[in-house]
Amino acid sequence: MSVACIEARRAGETIAQLTDVASLDHPESDSHITIFTDKTGVVKAARLLLSSVTKVLVLADRIVIKQIITSRNKVLATMDQLEKVSSFQEFVQIFSQFGNEMVEFAHLTGDRQNDLKDEKKKARMAASRAVLEKCTMMLLTASKTCLRHPDCESARINKDGVFHRMRLALEQVIEIVTDSRPNGENEMAPISIYSGIKEFKNKVEGLRENLYFLSKENLSTMLEVILEHTEDFTDSAYTSHEHREHILELSKQAKMELEQLVSVWMQAQNQKTKDLMEDLEVAILKTCQCMNDLKREVHSAATSLAADLLKYHTDHMVLKALKITGVEGNLEAVAEYTCKLSEQKEQLVEMCRLLRHVSGTEPLEITCIHAEDTFQVTGPQIISAAETLALHPSSKIAKENLEVFCEAWESQLSDMSLLLREINDVFEGRRGEKRVYLSLPRPGKHNANLKALKPVKLDTEEQAKIAKLGLELHLLTSDVDSETEKWEDQENEIVQHGQGMSSMAYSMYLFTRGEGLLKTTQDLFHQAEIFATEGTKLASALHALSDQVHEDKPLLLLEAEKLISMCKQLQITAKASAQGKSATFTKVDACILKTRNVMTLLCQLLPLCCKLLRKTKAGNGCLKPAPPWKEDRIRTATNARTPERRVDTFGIKSLENHVTNMTFLESK
């Protein structure tokens, strides 16, 4: 690297010398000054500069890869030690070292993920890092439980499962950064109905340009593969009768349309008359239309199933029951509820498989596969954790361990709601357009002074400090989304402003993780300004609503004024100048904190508006009735202890707090 940098510097200096205007003897009055005379020397130096800079970049890439591999090896070595410890004191010491190593690995892989250009690799990296993030906390509690109850088989199974999954995730990260597969295998691309239909239609439409570029057998085989995949829907026990019938009808129609197309196509190859070419065009259009109808039908089947399942399982009744019966030591009841959780797991795994077929993009396909794996693995882990608690009902660590695994399950369900929304956006062509306020500032569309400001990026330590606030923001966006989903009238102004603010707050949460569209602090401040503006618009809508209601009108007006005040404070903070790194970080922290406060208020406002409108427009079907589970729902976002239980950058900060709080009394 040093040699390559020296070469690049020399080449640059050579170009500078050859093009130095001050060294020229030409008179100043000459309006056509020749900048350099040694063209051959400049070309040679330029080639050397290009070559040496390329070498620097290649070497830098190798160094980063080597750093990640070295970091992974350190993590694996410490994991081996953690797996073999037999004393609580030794575990605490080694886990502290493990935490530091995971922090380093998180930073390296996070930077690498941002640098990746391939969206598929980026999605796979995000999935692997998500596994490591959740499993780090699981590893802590599962290991502590195993140390407390060394003779408990279910505790050992629980711990072994976490270690195995972390090792797989670490290996996948290395596969991505080195662009390799174990044993030289080729990477199998996910096969979906969407990708099959897209390729099939491209081939069919290509017949307009060339009648001979593929065979009829080729087209028939492609259709057979697509229809074979539709059996995942027709054979599924969770597909409705109507969807199943429609898919079968469209599959039959697709075969007929292809037969007609092939017939006209073969004739056109022998005799290119005007009538035949017109018939071929009609056959192409009818075939493509049939495939579009099939795509629309499987999309409807998958997304409606997903929406129903996510709504049905939002109350987490089975998880709550497992916690209660585990603490009671009721083994029979635990066994009963573990069967129900297994059924729920099968439903959610099937949902992920069907969503993969209709995800629309390869990164979303990978996200669906990751979700499927998460449900597949986490379900049995929750069961073994519940069995351990039932066998040791007075064990605080066994109870905490079950809580952590249940939180991972709940978190994945919450992520599925966001994934479903994104899949629908892609299908309807709204991706990148539906929420335009998520876009970064555009020249001429925002404060011109932003151009003059030098973007400041937070370092990894500062990002870790705001991670906790970001997680609280994430939880609040989930709460707001669940509230807005109750409204049938999605065009309602209050709903639209609420959804907009939730999406913007989510993008700010992603910023705290070093992900998403907001890359620099200036992006974040601009997003905070737009968020505050949207909040002010929502306050205006609340004032309009107050004119329609009689009950609780003073309360509604009071909350609206509070919202206006908070949004003004946020705007002032976002627009205030910040010179220096320390001041910038303070401003970032204040913006996210004020955004969180606004979202907390929004969580209170939406149910209030829902209640008032339900009373005002009773019988008009404006709103869906609130599900009973909402009435006794424990809002994790407002629980002061919950964010500490969550994880930030790979969960290390919260884990360090956890390790600090460990006492040897726990091991008794």
XYZ file of C-alpha atoms in Angstrom:
668
model
C 0.000 0.000 0.000
C 2.839 2.371 0.898
C 4.601 1.706 -2.430
C 1.360 2.201 -4.391
C 0.718 5.530 -2.635
C 4.269 6.702 -3.373
C 3.801 5.788 -7.061
C 0.526 7.715 -7.201
C 2.113 10.756 -5.581
C 5.056 10.712 -7.990
C 2.747 10.428 -10.993
C 0.689 13.343 -9.708
C 3.801 15.463 -9.108
C 5.033 14.686 -12.637
C 1.726 15.869 -14.146
C 1.858 19.001 -11.975
C 5.373 19.833 -13.192
C 4.545 19.225 -16.859
C 1.431 21.415 -16.674
C 2.834 24.227 -14.516
C 1.823 27.449 -16.313
C 4.329 29.499 -14.320
C 7.230 27.627 -15.926
C 6.108 28.486 -19.486
C 8.025 31.124 -21.520
C 5.040 32.116 -23.688
C 4.097 35.839 -23.540
C 1.059 36.716 -21.415
C -0.543 38.566 -24.342
C -0.943 35.341 -26.296
C -4.602 34.404 -25.954
C -3.925 30.794 -27.051
C -1.437 29.612 -24.451
C -0.261 26.005 -24.793
C -0.532 24.602 -21.263
C 2.097 21.955 -21.815
C 4.521 20.962 -24.528
C 5.484 17.419 -23.485
C 2.272 15.644 -24.428
C 3.936 12.232 -24.421
C 5.229 12.781 -20.891
C 1.790 13.851 -19.628
C 0.082 10.838 -21.207
C 2.667 8.527 -19.670
C 2.311 10.160 -16.247
C -1.489 10.041 -16.487
C -1.399 6.324 -17.255
C 0.948 5.766 -14.320
C -1.356 7.788 -12.062
C -4.405 5.770 -13.163
C -2.544 2.504 -12.665
C -1.208 3.442 -9.219
C -4.560 4.812 -7.976
C -6.257 1.608 -9.155
C -3.633 -0.357 -7.240
C -4.280 1.733 -4.119
C -8.026 1.090 -4.345
C -7.575 -2.657 -4.882
C -5.131 -2.890 -1.977
C -7.428 -0.833 0.250
C -10.264 -3.232 -0.563
C -8.077 -6.218 0.298
C -7.066 -4.599 3.576
C -10.693 -4.005 4.578
C -11.564 -7.623 3.732
C -8.571 -8.825 5.737
C -9.633 -6.659 8.690
C -13.142 -8.171 8.605
C -11.765 -11.728 8.383
C -9.342 -11.072 11.253
C -12.136 -9.549 13.332
C -14.374 -12.546 12.565
C -11.623 -14.952 13.622
C -11.217 -13.131 16.945
C -14.983 -13.299 17.533
C -15.049 -17.036 16.731
C -12.113 -17.743 19.061
C -13.793 -15.897 21.921
C -17.085 -17.666 21.175
C -15.290 -21.001 21.549
C -14.081 -19.877 24.969
C -17.557 -18.678 25.951
C -19.063 -21.996 24.939
C -16.715 -23.925 27.232
C -16.754 -21.756 30.380
C -17.959 -23.422 33.546
C -17.863 -20.566 36.071
C -19.920 -17.412 36.146
C -16.905 -15.233 36.966
C -14.958 -16.524 33.948
C -18.010 -16.002 31.721
C -18.319 -12.335 32.756
C -14.655 -11.666 31.942
C -14.734 -13.390 28.541
C -18.090 -11.904 27.583
C -16.722 -8.420 28.206
C -13.929 -9.164 25.716
C -16.475 -10.687 23.311
C -18.555 -7.501 23.487
C -15.614 -5.336 22.459
C -14.788 -7.654 19.579
C -18.384 -7.604 18.356
C -18.372 -3.795 18.437
C -15.322 -3.796 16.169
C -16.905 -6.374 13.849
C -20.151 -4.371 13.740
C -18.354 -1.194 12.678
C -16.303 -2.935 9.988
C -19.247 -4.796 8.472
C -21.508 -1.744 8.697
C -19.031 0.316 6.686
C -18.660 -2.520 4.206
C -22.437 -2.839 3.808
C -22.692 0.862 2.949
C -19.903 0.490 0.370
C -21.485 -2.481 -1.437
C -22.962 -1.655 -4.850
C -24.712 -4.990 -5.436
C -28.189 -4.700 -3.874
C -28.417 -8.481 -3.395
C -25.162 -8.566 -1.447
C -26.249 -5.546 0.551
C -29.517 -7.302 1.479
C -27.672 -10.486 2.460
C -25.220 -8.483 4.560
C -28.095 -6.672 6.287
C -29.766 -10.012 7.034
C -26.565 -11.497 8.503
C -25.931 -8.420 10.634
C -29.545 -8.520 11.872
C -29.015 -12.129 12.997
C -25.831 -11.177 14.860
C -27.566 -8.170 16.411
C -30.382 -10.233 17.912
C -28.314 -13.315 18.722
C -25.744 -11.389 20.760
C -28.309 -10.662 23.461
C -29.676 -14.209 23.166
C -26.168 -15.585 23.636
C -25.806 -13.636 26.881
C -29.028 -14.818 28.516
C -28.872 -18.369 27.111
C -25.308 -18.809 28.418
C -26.214 -17.395 31.834
C -29.199 -19.761 32.029
C -27.009 -22.726 31.127
C -24.446 -21.762 33.769
C -27.190 -21.419 36.394
C -28.795 -24.740 35.436
C -25.936 -26.887 34.062
C -27.922 -30.138 34.183
C -30.916 -28.753 32.257
C -31.071 -30.284 28.755
C -33.465 -27.668 27.336
C -31.138 -24.852 28.519
C -28.198 -26.526 26.752
C -30.219 -26.948 23.537
C -31.223 -23.303 23.757
C -27.624 -22.134 24.104
C -26.272 -24.446 21.376
C -28.872 -23.122 18.939
C -27.726 -19.528 19.460
C -24.042 -20.358 19.002
C -24.788 -22.342 15.833
C -26.827 -19.534 14.295
C -24.190 -16.907 15.085
C -21.481 -19.005 13.450
C -23.593 -19.397 10.307
C -24.168 -15.627 10.174
C -20.456 -14.920 10.627
C -19.638 -17.303 7.771
C -22.190 -15.659 5.508
C -20.618 -12.245 6.144
C -17.241 -13.630 5.036
C -18.820 -15.219 1.937
C -20.252 -11.835 0.984
C -17.097 -9.768 1.520
C -14.831 -12.331 -0.218
C -17.406 -13.115 -2.908
C -16.960 -16.837 -2.363
C -19.061 -19.874 -1.535
C -18.065 -22.850 0.645
C -16.578 -25.791 -1.314
C -16.713 -23.735 -4.490
C -20.508 -24.008 -4.832
C -22.331 -21.593 -7.077
C -24.781 -19.271 -5.390
C -28.339 -20.389 -6.073
C -30.484 -17.409 -6.933
C -33.906 -17.405 -5.260
C -36.565 -18.546 -7.714
C -39.874 -16.716 -7.553
C -43.047 -16.493 -9.619
C -42.442 -12.780 -10.240
C -38.975 -13.286 -11.700
C -40.228 -16.224 -13.785
C -43.129 -14.216 -15.213
C -40.866 -11.255 -15.946
C -38.412 -13.404 -17.901
C -41.228 -15.271 -19.707
C -42.883 -12.018 -20.822
C -39.537 -10.655 -22.070
C -39.076 -13.745 -24.218
C -42.626 -13.566 -25.581
C -42.367 -9.875 -26.395
C -39.000 -10.526 -28.055
C -40.848 -12.447 -30.797
C -41.870 -9.083 -32.258
C -38.245 -8.402 -33.179
C -37.033 -11.919 -33.932
C -39.183 -14.972 -34.656
C -36.231 -17.366 -34.444
C -34.287 -16.393 -31.312
C -35.801 -19.178 -29.141
C -37.666 -22.440 -29.513
C -41.255 -23.252 -28.597
C -39.904 -25.920 -26.203
C -38.000 -23.189 -24.385
C -41.157 -21.126 -23.856
C -43.191 -24.160 -22.785
C -40.550 -25.138 -20.222
C -40.493 -21.618 -18.776
C -44.281 -21.623 -18.367
C -44.194 -25.075 -16.756
C -41.700 -23.826 -14.166
C -43.903 -20.802 -13.353
C -47.040 -22.946 -13.018
C -45.120 -25.419 -10.885
C -44.330 -22.593 -8.463
C -48.002 -21.576 -8.320
C -48.574 -24.958 -6.650
C -46.994 -23.406 -3.549
C -50.195 -21.332 -3.416
C -52.743 -23.911 -4.565
C -51.339 -26.613 -2.253
C -51.117 -24.294 0.754
C -53.662 -24.857 3.503
C -53.686 -21.113 4.133
C -54.720 -20.024 0.622
C -58.400 -19.094 0.441
C -60.736 -21.159 -1.774
C -61.397 -18.161 -4.045
C -57.724 -17.442 -4.617
C -56.993 -21.114 -5.243
C -59.757 -21.361 -7.861
C -58.659 -18.175 -9.624
C -55.008 -19.274 -9.729
C -55.978 -22.653 -11.212
C -58.214 -20.985 -13.816
C -55.484 -18.531 -14.826
C -52.917 -21.345 -15.017
C -55.192 -23.251 -17.385
C -55.799 -20.111 -19.432
C -52.045 -19.421 -19.644
C -51.476 -22.839 -21.202
C -54.204 -22.214 -23.763
C -52.876 -18.755 -24.634
C -49.374 -20.159 -25.102
C -50.694 -22.899 -27.396
C -52.437 -20.283 -29.536
C -49.308 -18.119 -29.549
C -47.089 -21.029 -30.622
C -49.525 -21.945 -33.417
C -49.539 -18.415 -34.883
C -45.798 -18.083 -34.281
C -44.983 -21.254 -36.237
C -47.150 -20.065 -39.125
C -45.472 -16.647 -39.113
C -42.050 -18.299 -39.369
C -43.110 -19.963 -42.614
C -45.134 -17.116 -44.093
C -44.806 -13.496 -42.850
C -48.107 -12.091 -44.081
C -49.651 -8.946 -42.638
C -52.605 -10.885 -41.235
C -50.374 -13.431 -39.531
C -48.204 -10.718 -37.975
C -51.332 -9.013 -36.653
C -52.543 -12.328 -35.238
C -49.143 -12.829 -33.626
C -49.338 -9.377 -32.004
C -52.776 -10.198 -30.598
C -51.521 -13.562 -29.285
C -48.514 -11.876 -27.630
C -50.741 -9.275 -25.946
C -53.240 -11.907 -24.723
C -50.456 -14.122 -23.348
C -48.796 -11.226 -21.516
C -52.136 -10.041 -20.140
C -52.882 -13.519 -18.800
C -49.481 -13.601 -17.056
C -50.165 -10.149 -15.566
C -53.491 -11.426 -14.233
C -51.753 -14.455 -12.735
C -49.148 -12.215 -11.114
C -51.871 -9.989 -9.667
C -53.762 -13.002 -8.293
C -50.782 -14.581 -6.499
C -49.846 -11.159 -5.133
C -53.340 -10.731 -3.729
C -53.283 -14.241 -2.240
C -49.909 -13.753 -0.523
C -50.425 -10.222 0.777
C -53.975 -10.806 2.042
C -52.774 -13.898 3.932
C -49.848 -11.928 5.375
C -52.073 -9.018 6.442
C -54.530 -11.390 8.153
C -51.817 -13.368 9.955
C -49.935 -10.289 11.137
C -53.160 -8.761 12.442
C -54.187 -12.016 14.136
C -50.839 -12.551 15.868
C -50.236 -8.951 16.938
C -51.578 -9.607 20.441
C -48.784 -12.183 21.117
C -51.209 -14.170 23.278
C -49.264 -17.428 22.943
C -46.019 -15.775 24.056
C -47.753 -14.170 27.032
C -49.282 -17.517 27.976
C -45.906 -19.255 27.779
C -44.378 -16.667 30.118
C -47.207 -17.039 32.635
C -47.366 -20.854 32.589
C -43.552 -21.055 32.701
C -43.391 -18.951 35.874
C -46.132 -21.147 37.340
C -44.098 -24.254 36.541
C -47.088 -25.736 34.725
C -45.403 -28.201 32.352
C -48.658 -29.442 30.832
C -49.828 -25.928 29.973
C -46.383 -25.075 28.574
C -46.563 -28.172 26.353
C -50.022 -27.096 25.158
C -48.894 -23.579 24.268
C -45.676 -24.776 22.631
C -47.874 -26.769 20.223
C -49.788 -23.568 19.451
C -46.541 -21.673 18.911
C -45.363 -24.413 16.536
C -48.583 -23.994 14.552
C -48.079 -20.240 14.496
C -44.496 -20.734 13.331
C -45.652 -22.935 10.433
C -48.190 -20.299 9.402
C -45.602 -17.518 9.432
C -43.002 -19.611 7.599
C -45.578 -20.393 4.895
C -46.447 -16.684 4.724
C -42.777 -15.798 4.123
C -42.476 -18.428 1.381
C -45.490 -17.053 -0.452
C -44.364 -13.444 -0.002
C -40.996 -14.344 -1.522
C -42.776 -15.295 -4.758
C -44.384 -11.847 -5.023
C -41.690 -9.631 -3.474
C -40.858 -8.039 -6.829
C -37.124 -7.418 -6.292
C -34.195 -9.670 -5.429
C -33.272 -7.748 -2.236
C -36.850 -8.160 -0.977
C -36.732 -11.868 -1.865
C -33.615 -12.181 0.305
C -35.368 -10.321 3.128
C -38.296 -12.780 2.912
C -35.891 -15.731 3.070
C -34.209 -14.175 6.117
C -37.612 -13.727 7.798
C -38.518 -17.343 7.060
C -35.258 -18.565 8.611
C -35.790 -16.333 11.647
C -39.256 -17.746 12.390
C -38.031 -21.282 11.659
C -35.183 -20.987 14.173
C -36.654 -18.687 16.833
C -39.804 -20.784 17.343
C -37.980 -23.870 18.715
C -35.659 -21.597 20.726
C -38.646 -20.000 22.469
C -40.001 -23.478 23.196
C -36.742 -24.688 24.783
C -36.499 -21.443 26.810
C -40.093 -21.908 28.028
C -39.400 -25.517 29.002
C -36.355 -24.387 30.996
C -38.427 -21.805 32.852
C -41.175 -24.350 33.575
C -38.572 -26.691 35.066
C -37.059 -23.845 37.130
C -39.991 -21.439 37.723
C -38.188 -19.418 40.411
C -35.152 -18.719 38.191
C -34.913 -15.036 37.301
C -32.379 -15.649 34.549
C -34.555 -18.357 32.925
C -37.438 -15.884 32.918
C -35.240 -13.152 31.432
C -33.964 -15.589 28.797
C -37.514 -16.382 27.646
C -38.272 -12.643 27.498
C -35.317 -12.034 25.168
C -36.356 -14.766 22.726
C -39.958 -13.569 22.772
C -38.792 -10.027 22.010
C -36.884 -11.325 18.981
C -40.090 -12.992 17.733
C -42.145 -9.837 18.279
C -39.483 -7.732 16.561
C -39.556 -9.994 13.489
C -43.358 -9.727 13.327
C -43.038 -5.945 13.430
C -40.448 -6.066 10.631
C -42.864 -8.164 8.553
C -45.408 -5.329 8.591
C -42.812 -2.984 7.101
C -41.770 -5.627 4.568
C -45.384 -6.170 3.496
C -45.817 -2.440 2.974
C -42.697 -2.305 0.814
C -43.800 -5.307 -1.267
C -47.129 -3.602 -1.934
C -45.329 -0.389 -2.898
C -43.201 -2.250 -5.442
C -46.224 -4.039 -6.914
C -48.179 -0.806 -7.314
C -45.195 1.055 -8.757
C -45.050 3.450 -5.801
C -41.578 2.570 -4.601
C -39.610 5.749 -4.124
C -42.666 7.862 -4.982
C -45.262 7.162 -2.316
C -43.268 8.867 0.404
C -41.409 11.577 -1.463
C -40.562 13.328 1.782
C -38.047 10.557 2.460
C -35.924 11.821 -0.409
C -32.755 13.706 0.323
C -32.659 17.487 -0.221
C -32.645 18.414 -3.901
C -30.854 21.486 -5.294
C -33.236 24.417 -5.516
C -35.886 22.666 -3.427
C -34.586 23.570 0.015
C -32.575 26.167 1.870
C -29.747 27.249 -0.421
C -27.459 27.721 2.575
C -27.240 23.946 2.909
C -24.923 23.839 -0.082
C -22.330 25.900 1.735
C -22.396 23.690 4.817
C -19.856 20.937 4.993
C -21.600 17.626 5.801
C -20.450 16.104 9.074
C -20.619 12.369 9.583
C -20.819 11.005 13.105
C -18.125 8.543 14.077
C -19.030 5.081 15.301
C -18.820 5.964 18.993
C -21.263 8.848 18.597
C -23.597 6.672 16.530
C -23.630 4.171 19.381
C -24.620 6.932 21.828
C -27.723 7.863 19.835
C -28.614 4.229 19.087
C -30.814 3.962 22.182
C -32.841 7.029 21.179
C -33.116 5.597 17.685
C -34.519 2.326 19.003
C -37.160 4.177 21.009
C -38.032 6.031 17.803
C -38.347 2.693 15.980
C -40.757 1.342 18.587
C -42.853 4.494 18.405
C -43.118 4.269 14.595
C -44.466 0.730 14.994
C -47.080 1.996 17.451
C -48.117 4.839 15.136
C -48.356 2.458 12.179
C -50.595 0.093 14.135
C -52.859 3.005 15.065
C -53.152 4.327 11.494
C -53.949 0.833 10.182
C -57.253 0.934 12.099
C -58.621 3.587 9.749
C -60.562 2.340 6.734
C -60.414 5.807 5.192
C -56.698 5.910 4.389
C -57.250 9.198 2.539
C -58.126 10.935 5.802
C -55.834 13.922 6.330
C -54.956 12.919 9.905
C -54.016 9.404 8.793
C -51.869 10.632 5.912
C -49.956 13.096 8.066
C -49.501 10.424 10.748
C -48.162 7.909 8.209
C -45.850 10.534 6.748
C -44.411 11.437 10.134
C -43.973 7.763 11.004
C -42.047 7.090 7.781
C -39.802 10.110 8.345
C -39.137 9.109 11.949
C -38.255 5.622 10.699
C -35.700 7.068 8.270
C -34.165 8.959 11.212
C -34.032 5.703 13.177
C -32.174 4.086 10.254
C -29.698 6.981 10.376
C -28.792 6.004 13.955
C -27.846 2.567 12.583
C -25.779 4.022 9.738
C -28.356 2.819 7.192
C -31.080 4.233 4.985
C -31.297 7.309 2.777
C -29.984 9.803 5.330
C -26.203 9.607 4.969
C -24.952 12.765 6.728
C -26.025 14.958 9.621
C -27.233 17.609 7.150
C -29.595 15.021 5.656
C -30.890 14.308 9.160
C -31.449 17.995 9.979
C -33.298 18.538 6.700
C -35.486 15.501 7.431
C -36.221 16.877 10.921
C -37.383 20.179 9.391
C -39.776 18.396 7.015
C -40.978 16.206 9.903
C -41.770 19.347 11.952
C -43.617 20.877 8.977
C -45.690 17.718 8.597
C -46.480 17.863 12.320
C -47.702 21.461 11.953
C -49.988 20.351 9.109
C -51.334 17.597 11.338
C -52.081 20.190 14.039
C -54.144 22.154 11.471
C -56.088 18.976 10.681
C -56.724 18.510 14.408
C -58.110 22.043 14.638
C -60.442 21.217 11.728
C -61.545 18.059 13.539
C -62.255 20.041 16.719
C -64.928 21.974 14.783
C -66.760 18.707 14.099
C -66.762 17.256 17.602
C -68.303 18.316 20.873
C -66.948 15.835 23.390
C -63.296 16.233 24.519
C -62.923 19.302 22.269
C -60.810 21.251 24.837
C -58.507 18.245 25.229
C -58.068 17.937 21.458
C -57.254 21.647 21.109
C -54.809 21.455 24.004
C -52.998 18.503 22.394
C -52.939 20.305 19.025
C -51.321 23.378 20.597
C -48.812 21.155 22.350
C -47.970 19.548 18.999
C -47.452 22.953 17.350
C -45.142 24.049 20.166
C -43.055 20.870 19.974
C -42.761 21.102 16.167
C -41.619 24.726 16.395
C -38.933 23.740 18.903
C -37.774 20.967 16.581
C -37.609 23.363 13.616
C -35.566 25.857 15.632
C -33.163 23.095 16.669
C -32.847 21.724 13.123
C -32.164 25.177 11.625
C -29.703 26.311 14.304
C -26.088 26.464 13.144
C -23.626 24.016 14.655
C -19.892 24.621 14.300
C -17.563 21.776 15.139
C -18.014 18.094 15.699
C -19.146 18.305 19.327
C -21.841 20.891 18.561
C -23.023 18.831 15.577
C -23.407 15.713 17.692
C -25.331 17.691 20.341
C -27.641 18.977 17.608
C -28.184 15.443 16.230
C -29.009 14.170 19.708
C -31.467 17.049 20.292
C -33.207 16.547 16.923
C -33.771 12.836 17.523
C -34.900 13.460 21.105
C -37.444 16.114 20.020
C -38.645 13.870 17.183
C -39.161 11.075 19.692
C -41.200 13.399 21.916
C -43.416 14.390 18.983
C -43.942 10.710 18.087
C -44.877 9.952 21.703
C -47.531 12.683 21.524
C -48.704 11.318 18.172
C -49.234 7.895 19.769
C -51.653 9.564 22.197
C -53.372 11.752 19.600
C -54.280 9.071 17.057
C -56.383 6.927 19.439
C -58.099 10.114 20.707
C -59.038 11.147 17.156
C -60.131 7.596 16.449
C -62.474 7.637 19.435
C -63.913 11.082 18.666
C -64.576 10.302 15.006
C -66.120 6.949 15.899
C -68.575 8.730 18.171
C -69.215 11.518 15.681
C -69.696 9.296 12.640
C -71.187 6.221 14.277
C -72.680 3.886 11.716
C -70.877 5.422 8.730
C -68.202 2.748 8.622
C -65.471 5.366 8.740
C -63.355 3.431 11.190
C -62.632 -0.139 11.976
C -63.538 -1.183 15.526
C -60.479 -1.318 17.723
C -59.409 -4.905 18.474
C -59.908 -5.879 22.133
C -56.225 -6.605 22.604
C -55.430 -2.937 22.043
C -57.197 -1.977 25.267
C -54.748 -3.808 27.483
C -51.734 -3.526 25.216
C -48.504 -2.770 26.995
C -46.824 0.005 25.041
C -43.226 -1.054 24.846
C -42.266 2.329 23.463
C -43.155 4.095 26.685
C -41.688 1.456 28.947
C -38.477 2.937 30.280
C -36.873 -0.461 30.664
C -37.647 -1.777 27.204
C -35.094 0.216 25.163
C -32.342 -1.096 27.417
C -33.531 -4.597 26.687
C -33.276 -3.908 22.973
C -30.019 -3.859 21.052
C -28.165 -1.048 19.329
C -25.099 -1.661 17.164
C -25.133 -5.459 17.503
C -26.615 -4.900 20.957
C -23.246 -4.197 22.518
C -24.043 -1.054 24.519
C -27.036 -2.653 26.204
C -25.028 -5.845 26.687
C -22.214 -3.956 28.366
C -24.764 -2.519 30.792
C -26.060 -6.041 31.315
C -22.610 -7.420 32.071
C -21.877 -4.535 34.455
C -25.036 -5.333 36.407
C -24.180 -9.022 36.772
C -23.580 -10.134 40.340
C -22.403 -13.393 41.708
C -25.676 -13.612 43.611
C -27.295 -14.400 40.252
C -25.206 -17.531 39.905
C -26.429 -18.973 43.185
